[in-house]
Amino acid sequence: GAVVSQHPSWVICKSGTSVKIECRSLDFQATTMFWYRQFPKQSLMLMATSNEGSKATYEQGVEKDKFLINHASLTLSTLTVTSAHPEDSSFYICSAWGGGGTEAFFGQGTRLTVV
Amino acid sequence: AQSVTQPDIHITVSEGASLELRCNYSYGATPYLFWYVQSPGQGLQLLLKYFSGDTLVQGIKGFEAEFKRSQSSFNLRKPSVHWSDAAEYFCAVDSGYSSASKIIFGSGTRLSIRP
């Protein structure tokens, strides 16, 4: 299957700082990328959907000013957690979809810990 | 709105025993259906998927799933589990690929293996 690379795989940051997570489709062009959040022992919750070159669509209850999503190219989307707080500590996973009759492929996830 | 229900939060089976994990979905048309596995602290691995055609789908690691439209179910089965199968299993539904669709996950079923 296609490869989606997520970086970093884990990050620790101080409260109040911002953290950027990258999601890259390595061998295909991603028409759409999705960002999920997973709390311990819980399921994945969709945060937002981004299409290349346009603004992301956020799910209800997700603060767009806190979770900035940029999908500047067909192979790269970034999620920036701004002014991070301990309650933002979570596992963040991206997926990328190349369009047509294909499935979305998932990155390996990023574990964010805010101290 | 589409949804996915996994009624079993936690299942324990003996090594070598058979396994069935339940999944029910709610969607107006025939959705695309997936089963993913997640080991602790890891990303998602796709076990199998159903798009159309044969309702019995074979996946990796000896898993299979059967799509039953009349029951809106897509249960995951394995005839003989191995200790390495212990993980979290997620059923997911996608509304299709005619537009930028998104995958919705069930709450997950944690599988423990008894030696």
PDB file of C-alpha atoms in Angstrom:
ATOM      1  CA  GLY A   1       0.000   0.000   0.000  1.00  0.00           C
ATOM      2  CA  ALA A   2       0.876   3.661  -0.204  1.00  0.00           C
ATOM      3  CA  VAL A   3       3.072   5.213   2.461  1.00  0.00           C
ATOM      4  CA  VAL A   4       2.169   8.118   4.686  1.00  0.00           C
ATOM      5  CA  SER A   5       4.920   9.469   6.890  1.00  0.00           C
ATOM      6  CA  GLN A   6       4.173  11.444  10.018  1.00  0.00           C
ATOM      7  CA  HIS A   7       6.817  13.437  11.862  1.00  0.00           C
ATOM      8  CA  PRO A   8       7.719  13.592  14.640  1.00  0.00           C
ATOM      9  CA  SER A   9       6.611  10.301  16.132  1.00  0.00           C
ATOM     10  CA  TRP A  10       6.683  11.825  19.581  1.00  0.00           C
ATOM     11  CA  VAL A  11       7.242  15.272  21.018  1.00  0.00           C
ATOM     12  CA  ILE A  12       7.350  16.841  24.451  1.00  0.00           C
ATOM     13  CA  CYS A  13       6.789  20.563  24.752  1.00  0.00           C
ATOM     14  CA  LYS A  14       6.290  23.154  27.429  1.00  0.00           C
ATOM     15  CA  SER A  15       2.892  24.583  28.136  1.00  0.00           C
ATOM     16  CA  GLY A  16       2.269  27.719  26.086  1.00  0.00           C
ATOM     17  CA  THR A  17       4.483  26.787  23.173  1.00  0.00           C
ATOM     18  CA  SER A  18       3.389  25.657  19.706  1.00  0.00           C
ATOM     19  CA  VAL A  19       4.087  22.332  18.083  1.00  0.00           C
ATOM     20  CA  LYS A  20       3.976  21.446  14.397  1.00  0.00           C
ATOM     21  CA  ILE A  21       3.247  17.935  13.141  1.00  0.00           C
ATOM     22  CA  GLU A  22       3.882  16.998   9.524  1.00  0.00           C
ATOM     23  CA  CYS A  23       2.037  14.462   7.423  1.00  0.00           C
ATOM     24  CA  ARG A  24       3.527  13.476   4.072  1.00  0.00           C
ATOM     25  CA  SER A  25       2.297  11.143   1.377  1.00  0.00           C
ATOM     26  CA  LEU A  26       5.506   9.640   0.046  1.00  0.00           C
ATOM     27  CA  ASP A  27       4.441   7.884  -3.130  1.00  0.00           C
ATOM     28  CA  PHE A  28       1.146   9.428  -4.127  1.00  0.00           C
ATOM     29  CA  GLN A  29      -0.556  12.784  -4.305  1.00  0.00           C
ATOM     30  CA  ALA A  30      -3.047  13.323  -1.541  1.00  0.00           C
ATOM     31  CA  THR A  31      -6.133  15.165  -2.647  1.00  0.00           C
ATOM     32  CA  THR A  32      -7.387  15.210   0.891  1.00  0.00           C
ATOM     33  CA  MET A  33      -5.792  14.723   4.274  1.00  0.00           C
ATOM     34  CA  PHE A  34      -7.513  14.035   7.549  1.00  0.00           C
ATOM     35  CA  TRP A  35      -6.367  14.681  11.101  1.00  0.00           C
ATOM     36  CA  TYR A  36      -7.491  12.541  14.010  1.00  0.00           C
ATOM     37  CA  ARG A  37      -6.981  12.718  17.729  1.00  0.00           C
ATOM     38  CA  GLN A  38      -6.932   9.757  20.067  1.00  0.00           C
ATOM     39  CA  PHE A  39      -7.034   9.954  23.847  1.00  0.00           C
ATOM     40  CA  PRO A  40      -5.707   6.996  25.854  1.00  0.00           C
ATOM     41  CA  LYS A  41      -7.892   3.935  25.566  1.00  0.00           C
ATOM     42  CA  GLN A  42     -10.329   5.747  23.295  1.00  0.00           C
ATOM     43  CA  SER A  43     -11.150   5.709  19.627  1.00  0.00           C
ATOM     44  CA  LEU A  44      -9.922   8.038  16.938  1.00  0.00           C
ATOM     45  CA  MET A  45     -11.916  11.215  16.619  1.00  0.00           C
ATOM     46  CA  LEU A  46     -11.814  13.152  13.371  1.00  0.00           C
ATOM     47  CA  MET A  47     -10.621  16.708  13.945  1.00  0.00           C
ATOM     48  CA  ALA A  48     -10.539  18.174  10.474  1.00  0.00           C
ATOM     49  CA  THR A  49     -10.427  17.521   6.768  1.00  0.00           C
ATOM     50  CA  SER A  50      -8.082  19.461   4.534  1.00  0.00           C
ATOM     51  CA  ASN A  51      -7.934  19.764   0.777  1.00  0.00           C
ATOM     52  CA  GLU A  52      -4.850  21.009  -0.973  1.00  0.00           C
ATOM     53  CA  GLY A  53      -4.882  24.763  -1.413  1.00  0.00           C
ATOM     54  CA  SER A  54      -8.041  25.437   0.561  1.00  0.00           C
ATOM     55  CA  LYS A  55      -9.044  25.988   4.152  1.00  0.00           C
ATOM     56  CA  ALA A  56      -9.566  22.994   6.367  1.00  0.00           C
ATOM     57  CA  THR A  57     -13.013  21.915   7.454  1.00  0.00           C
ATOM     58  CA  TYR A  58     -13.153  21.368  11.188  1.00  0.00           C
ATOM     59  CA  GLU A  59     -15.440  18.997  13.030  1.00  0.00           C
ATOM     60  CA  GLN A  60     -17.813  20.399  15.584  1.00  0.00           C
ATOM     61  CA  GLY A  61     -16.100  21.268  18.836  1.00  0.00           C
ATOM     62  CA  VAL A  62     -12.592  21.523  17.380  1.00  0.00           C
ATOM     63  CA  GLU A  63     -11.035  24.970  17.791  1.00  0.00           C
ATOM     64  CA  LYS A  64      -9.682  26.035  14.429  1.00  0.00           C
ATOM     65  CA  ASP A  65      -7.564  28.798  15.954  1.00  0.00           C
ATOM     66  CA  LYS A  66      -5.877  26.328  18.241  1.00  0.00           C
ATOM     67  CA  PHE A  67      -5.340  23.542  15.741  1.00  0.00           C
ATOM     68  CA  LEU A  68      -4.003  25.196  12.619  1.00  0.00           C
ATOM     69  CA  ILE A  69      -3.998  23.020   9.540  1.00  0.00           C
ATOM     70  CA  ASN A  70      -2.112  23.818   6.371  1.00  0.00           C
ATOM     71  CA  HIS A  71      -2.273  21.706   3.223  1.00  0.00           C
ATOM     72  CA  ALA A  72       0.096  23.621   1.017  1.00  0.00           C
ATOM     73  CA  SER A  73       0.914  20.867  -1.423  1.00  0.00           C
ATOM     74  CA  LEU A  74      -0.476  17.552  -2.626  1.00  0.00           C
ATOM     75  CA  THR A  75       2.031  15.668  -0.509  1.00  0.00           C
ATOM     76  CA  LEU A  76       2.201  17.650   2.710  1.00  0.00           C
ATOM     77  CA  SER A  77      -0.205  18.719   5.417  1.00  0.00           C
ATOM     78  CA  THR A  78       0.759  20.191   8.756  1.00  0.00           C
ATOM     79  CA  LEU A  79      -1.080  20.431  12.046  1.00  0.00           C
ATOM     80  CA  THR A  80       0.117  23.112  14.443  1.00  0.00           C
ATOM     81  CA  VAL A  81      -1.073  22.972  18.026  1.00  0.00           C
ATOM     82  CA  THR A  82      -0.833  26.566  19.194  1.00  0.00           C
ATOM     83  CA  SER A  83      -0.318  27.594  22.803  1.00  0.00           C
ATOM     84  CA  ALA A  84      -0.355  23.991  23.862  1.00  0.00           C
ATOM     85  CA  HIS A  85      -1.675  22.999  27.262  1.00  0.00           C
ATOM     86  CA  PRO A  86      -1.501  19.703  29.132  1.00  0.00           C
ATOM     87  CA  GLU A  87      -5.038  18.824  28.052  1.00  0.00           C
ATOM     88  CA  ASP A  88      -3.811  18.857  24.445  1.00  0.00           C
ATOM     89  CA  SER A  89      -1.598  15.882  25.223  1.00  0.00           C
ATOM     90  CA  SER A  90      -2.817  13.136  22.959  1.00  0.00           C
ATOM     91  CA  PHE A  91      -2.005  10.861  20.055  1.00  0.00           C
ATOM     92  CA  TYR A  92      -2.501  12.629  16.720  1.00  0.00           C
ATOM     93  CA  ILE A  93      -2.857  10.604  13.514  1.00  0.00           C
ATOM     94  CA  CYS A  94      -3.156  11.791   9.948  1.00  0.00           C
ATOM     95  CA  SER A  95      -4.463  10.003   6.909  1.00  0.00           C
ATOM     96  CA  ALA A  96      -4.124  10.834   3.254  1.00  0.00           C
ATOM     97  CA  TRP A  97      -6.494  10.079   0.400  1.00  0.00           C
ATOM     98  CA  GLY A  98      -5.458  10.107  -3.211  1.00  0.00           C
ATOM     99  CA  GLY A  99      -8.907  10.316  -4.691  1.00  0.00           C
ATOM    100  CA  GLY A 100     -10.845   7.963  -6.913  1.00  0.00           C
ATOM    101  CA  GLY A 101     -11.664   4.464  -5.760  1.00  0.00           C
ATOM    102  CA  THR A 102      -8.829   4.224  -3.297  1.00  0.00           C
ATOM    103  CA  GLU A 103      -8.716   4.063   0.437  1.00  0.00           C
ATOM    104  CA  ALA A 104      -7.119   6.549   2.821  1.00  0.00           C
ATOM    105  CA  PHE A 105      -3.710   5.596   4.240  1.00  0.00           C
ATOM    106  CA  PHE A 106      -2.686   6.390   7.791  1.00  0.00           C
ATOM    107  CA  GLY A 107       0.480   7.785   9.237  1.00  0.00           C
ATOM    108  CA  GLN A 108       2.095   6.138  12.238  1.00  0.00           C
ATOM    109  CA  GLY A 109       0.900   8.845  14.604  1.00  0.00           C
ATOM    110  CA  THR A 110       2.492  11.481  16.820  1.00  0.00           C
ATOM    111  CA  ARG A 111       2.358  11.330  20.579  1.00  0.00           C
ATOM    112  CA  LEU A 112       2.263  14.843  21.998  1.00  0.00           C
ATOM    113  CA  THR A 113       2.976  15.438  25.670  1.00  0.00           C
ATOM    114  CA  VAL A 114       2.605  18.952  27.032  1.00  0.00           C
ATOM    115  CA  VAL A 115       4.293  19.570  30.366  1.00  0.00           C
TER     116      VAL A 115
ATOM    117  CA  ALA B   1     -25.322  10.487   9.911  1.00  0.00           C
ATOM    118  CA  GLN B   2     -23.175   7.459   9.522  1.00  0.00           C
ATOM    119  CA  SER B   3     -21.965   5.707  12.647  1.00  0.00           C
ATOM    120  CA  VAL B   4     -20.178   2.588  13.735  1.00  0.00           C
ATOM    121  CA  THR B   5     -20.905   0.549  16.838  1.00  0.00           C
ATOM    122  CA  GLN B   6     -18.602  -1.967  18.425  1.00  0.00           C
ATOM    123  CA  PRO B   7     -20.628  -3.386  21.296  1.00  0.00           C
ATOM    124  CA  ASP B   8     -17.768  -5.216  22.994  1.00  0.00           C
ATOM    125  CA  ILE B   9     -15.293  -3.014  24.833  1.00  0.00           C
ATOM    126  CA  HIS B  10     -13.007  -5.823  25.926  1.00  0.00           C
ATOM    127  CA  ILE B  11     -12.813  -9.480  24.949  1.00  0.00           C
ATOM    128  CA  THR B  12     -10.530 -12.172  26.323  1.00  0.00           C
ATOM    129  CA  VAL B  13     -10.016 -15.435  24.479  1.00  0.00           C
ATOM    130  CA  SER B  14      -7.659 -18.332  24.962  1.00  0.00           C
ATOM    131  CA  GLU B  15      -4.773 -18.777  22.596  1.00  0.00           C
ATOM    132  CA  GLY B  16      -5.831 -21.097  19.808  1.00  0.00           C
ATOM    133  CA  ALA B  17      -9.511 -20.348  20.258  1.00  0.00           C
ATOM    134  CA  SER B  18     -11.682 -18.754  17.621  1.00  0.00           C
ATOM    135  CA  LEU B  19     -12.517 -15.058  17.653  1.00  0.00           C
ATOM    136  CA  GLU B  20     -15.370 -12.911  16.479  1.00  0.00           C
ATOM    137  CA  LEU B  21     -15.449  -9.148  16.976  1.00  0.00           C
ATOM    138  CA  ARG B  22     -18.736  -7.455  16.301  1.00  0.00           C
ATOM    139  CA  CYS B  23     -19.328  -4.323  14.272  1.00  0.00           C
ATOM    140  CA  ASN B  24     -22.583  -2.688  13.238  1.00  0.00           C
ATOM    141  CA  TYR B  25     -22.876   0.366  11.068  1.00  0.00           C
ATOM    142  CA  SER B  26     -25.514   2.891  10.265  1.00  0.00           C
ATOM    143  CA  TYR B  27     -25.546   4.338   6.790  1.00  0.00           C
ATOM    144  CA  GLY B  28     -28.138   4.862   4.099  1.00  0.00           C
ATOM    145  CA  ALA B  29     -26.275   3.185   1.279  1.00  0.00           C
ATOM    146  CA  THR B  30     -23.612   0.527   1.169  1.00  0.00           C
ATOM    147  CA  PRO B  31     -20.566   2.019   2.793  1.00  0.00           C
ATOM    148  CA  TYR B  32     -16.952   1.133   2.486  1.00  0.00           C
ATOM    149  CA  LEU B  33     -16.007  -0.862   5.583  1.00  0.00           C
ATOM    150  CA  PHE B  34     -12.669  -1.447   7.248  1.00  0.00           C
ATOM    151  CA  TRP B  35     -11.072  -3.218  10.150  1.00  0.00           C
ATOM    152  CA  TYR B  36      -7.895  -1.776  11.642  1.00  0.00           C
ATOM    153  CA  VAL B  37      -5.633  -3.062  14.389  1.00  0.00           C
ATOM    154  CA  GLN B  38      -3.614  -0.888  16.732  1.00  0.00           C
ATOM    155  CA  SER B  39      -0.913  -2.128  19.078  1.00  0.00           C
ATOM    156  CA  PRO B  40      -0.214  -0.016  22.189  1.00  0.00           C
ATOM    157  CA  GLY B  41       1.374   3.301  21.282  1.00  0.00           C
ATOM    158  CA  GLN B  42       1.385   2.464  17.596  1.00  0.00           C
ATOM    159  CA  GLY B  43      -0.430   3.656  14.519  1.00  0.00           C
ATOM    160  CA  LEU B  44      -3.116   1.826  12.618  1.00  0.00           C
ATOM    161  CA  GLN B  45      -2.668  -1.212  10.449  1.00  0.00           C
ATOM    162  CA  LEU B  46      -5.348  -2.114   7.936  1.00  0.00           C
ATOM    163  CA  LEU B  47      -6.489  -5.719   8.340  1.00  0.00           C
ATOM    164  CA  LEU B  48      -9.060  -5.809   5.577  1.00  0.00           C
ATOM    165  CA  LYS B  49     -11.604  -3.750   3.697  1.00  0.00           C
ATOM    166  CA  TYR B  50     -14.890  -4.206   1.909  1.00  0.00           C
ATOM    167  CA  PHE B  51     -15.793  -2.066  -1.054  1.00  0.00           C
ATOM    168  CA  SER B  52     -18.119  -4.292  -3.098  1.00  0.00           C
ATOM    169  CA  GLY B  53     -18.474  -7.799  -4.485  1.00  0.00           C
ATOM    170  CA  ASP B  54     -17.914 -10.914  -2.426  1.00  0.00           C
ATOM    171  CA  THR B  55     -19.285 -10.301   1.050  1.00  0.00           C
ATOM    172  CA  LEU B  56     -16.651 -12.489   2.702  1.00  0.00           C
ATOM    173  CA  VAL B  57     -13.400 -10.586   2.771  1.00  0.00           C
ATOM    174  CA  GLN B  58     -10.014 -12.074   3.514  1.00  0.00           C
ATOM    175  CA  GLY B  59      -7.405  -9.968   5.208  1.00  0.00           C
ATOM    176  CA  ILE B  60      -3.921 -10.191   6.584  1.00  0.00           C
ATOM    177  CA  LYS B  61      -2.797 -12.282   9.560  1.00  0.00           C
ATOM    178  CA  GLY B  62      -5.529 -14.847   8.976  1.00  0.00           C
ATOM    179  CA  PHE B  63      -8.437 -12.493   9.612  1.00  0.00           C
ATOM    180  CA  GLU B  64     -11.653 -12.399   7.636  1.00  0.00           C
ATOM    181  CA  ALA B  65     -14.847 -10.396   7.825  1.00  0.00           C
ATOM    182  CA  GLU B  66     -18.315 -10.851   6.445  1.00  0.00           C
ATOM    183  CA  PHE B  67     -20.529  -8.035   5.254  1.00  0.00           C
ATOM    184  CA  LYS B  68     -24.188  -8.694   6.007  1.00  0.00           C
ATOM    185  CA  ARG B  69     -26.380  -5.996   4.587  1.00  0.00           C
ATOM    186  CA  SER B  70     -29.550  -7.307   6.240  1.00  0.00           C
ATOM    187  CA  GLN B  71     -27.939  -6.993   9.646  1.00  0.00           C
ATOM    188  CA  SER B  72     -25.826  -3.896   8.907  1.00  0.00           C
ATOM    189  CA  SER B  73     -22.894  -5.831  10.264  1.00  0.00           C
ATOM    190  CA  PHE B  74     -19.279  -6.405   9.371  1.00  0.00           C
ATOM    191  CA  ASN B  75     -17.938  -8.815  11.988  1.00  0.00           C
ATOM    192  CA  LEU B  76     -14.283  -9.751  12.136  1.00  0.00           C
ATOM    193  CA  ARG B  77     -13.303 -13.384  12.611  1.00  0.00           C
ATOM    194  CA  LYS B  78     -10.230 -15.502  13.068  1.00  0.00           C
ATOM    195  CA  PRO B  79     -10.344 -19.280  13.487  1.00  0.00           C
ATOM    196  CA  SER B  80      -7.381 -19.522  15.866  1.00  0.00           C
ATOM    197  CA  VAL B  81      -5.887 -16.563  17.689  1.00  0.00           C
ATOM    198  CA  HIS B  82      -2.241 -16.138  18.581  1.00  0.00           C
ATOM    199  CA  TRP B  83      -0.805 -14.250  21.543  1.00  0.00           C
ATOM    200  CA  SER B  84       0.473 -11.620  19.116  1.00  0.00           C
ATOM    201  CA  ASP B  85      -3.116 -10.778  18.183  1.00  0.00           C
ATOM    202  CA  ALA B  86      -3.596  -8.972  21.479  1.00  0.00           C
ATOM    203  CA  ALA B  87      -4.316  -5.367  20.496  1.00  0.00           C
ATOM    204  CA  GLU B  88      -7.080  -2.827  19.952  1.00  0.00           C
ATOM    205  CA  TYR B  89      -9.323  -3.423  16.981  1.00  0.00           C
ATOM    206  CA  PHE B  90     -11.298  -0.707  15.253  1.00  0.00           C
ATOM    207  CA  CYS B  91     -14.115  -1.073  12.776  1.00  0.00           C
ATOM    208  CA  ALA B  92     -14.529   1.917  10.485  1.00  0.00           C
ATOM    209  CA  VAL B  93     -16.900   3.154   7.811  1.00  0.00           C
ATOM    210  CA  ASP B  94     -16.374   5.523   4.930  1.00  0.00           C
ATOM    211  CA  SER B  95     -19.203   7.024   3.022  1.00  0.00           C
ATOM    212  CA  GLY B  96     -17.446   6.566  -0.312  1.00  0.00           C
ATOM    213  CA  TYR B  97     -15.071   8.297  -2.603  1.00  0.00           C
ATOM    214  CA  SER B  98     -17.203  10.406  -4.851  1.00  0.00           C
ATOM    215  CA  SER B  99     -16.045  13.389  -2.855  1.00  0.00           C
ATOM    216  CA  ALA B 100     -13.683  14.026  -0.017  1.00  0.00           C
ATOM    217  CA  SER B 101     -15.079  11.384   2.252  1.00  0.00           C
ATOM    218  CA  LYS B 102     -13.942  10.667   5.754  1.00  0.00           C
ATOM    219  CA  ILE B 103     -13.532   7.574   7.855  1.00  0.00           C
ATOM    220  CA  ILE B 104     -15.514   7.252  11.036  1.00  0.00           C
ATOM    221  CA  PHE B 105     -14.238   4.831  13.646  1.00  0.00           C
ATOM    222  CA  GLY B 106     -16.025   2.676  16.134  1.00  0.00           C
ATOM    223  CA  SER B 107     -15.083   2.868  19.791  1.00  0.00           C
ATOM    224  CA  GLY B 108     -12.778  -0.094  19.519  1.00  0.00           C
ATOM    225  CA  THR B 109     -12.559  -3.550  21.066  1.00  0.00           C
ATOM    226  CA  ARG B 110      -9.571  -4.482  23.152  1.00  0.00           C
ATOM    227  CA  LEU B 111      -8.541  -8.085  22.646  1.00  0.00           C
ATOM    228  CA  SER B 112      -6.638  -9.922  25.350  1.00  0.00           C
ATOM    229  CA  ILE B 113      -5.250 -13.409  24.872  1.00  0.00           C
ATOM    230  CA  ARG B 114      -5.253 -15.933  27.689  1.00  0.00           C
ATOM    231  CA  PRO B 115      -2.202 -18.255  27.580  1.00  0.00           C
TER     232      PRO B 115
END
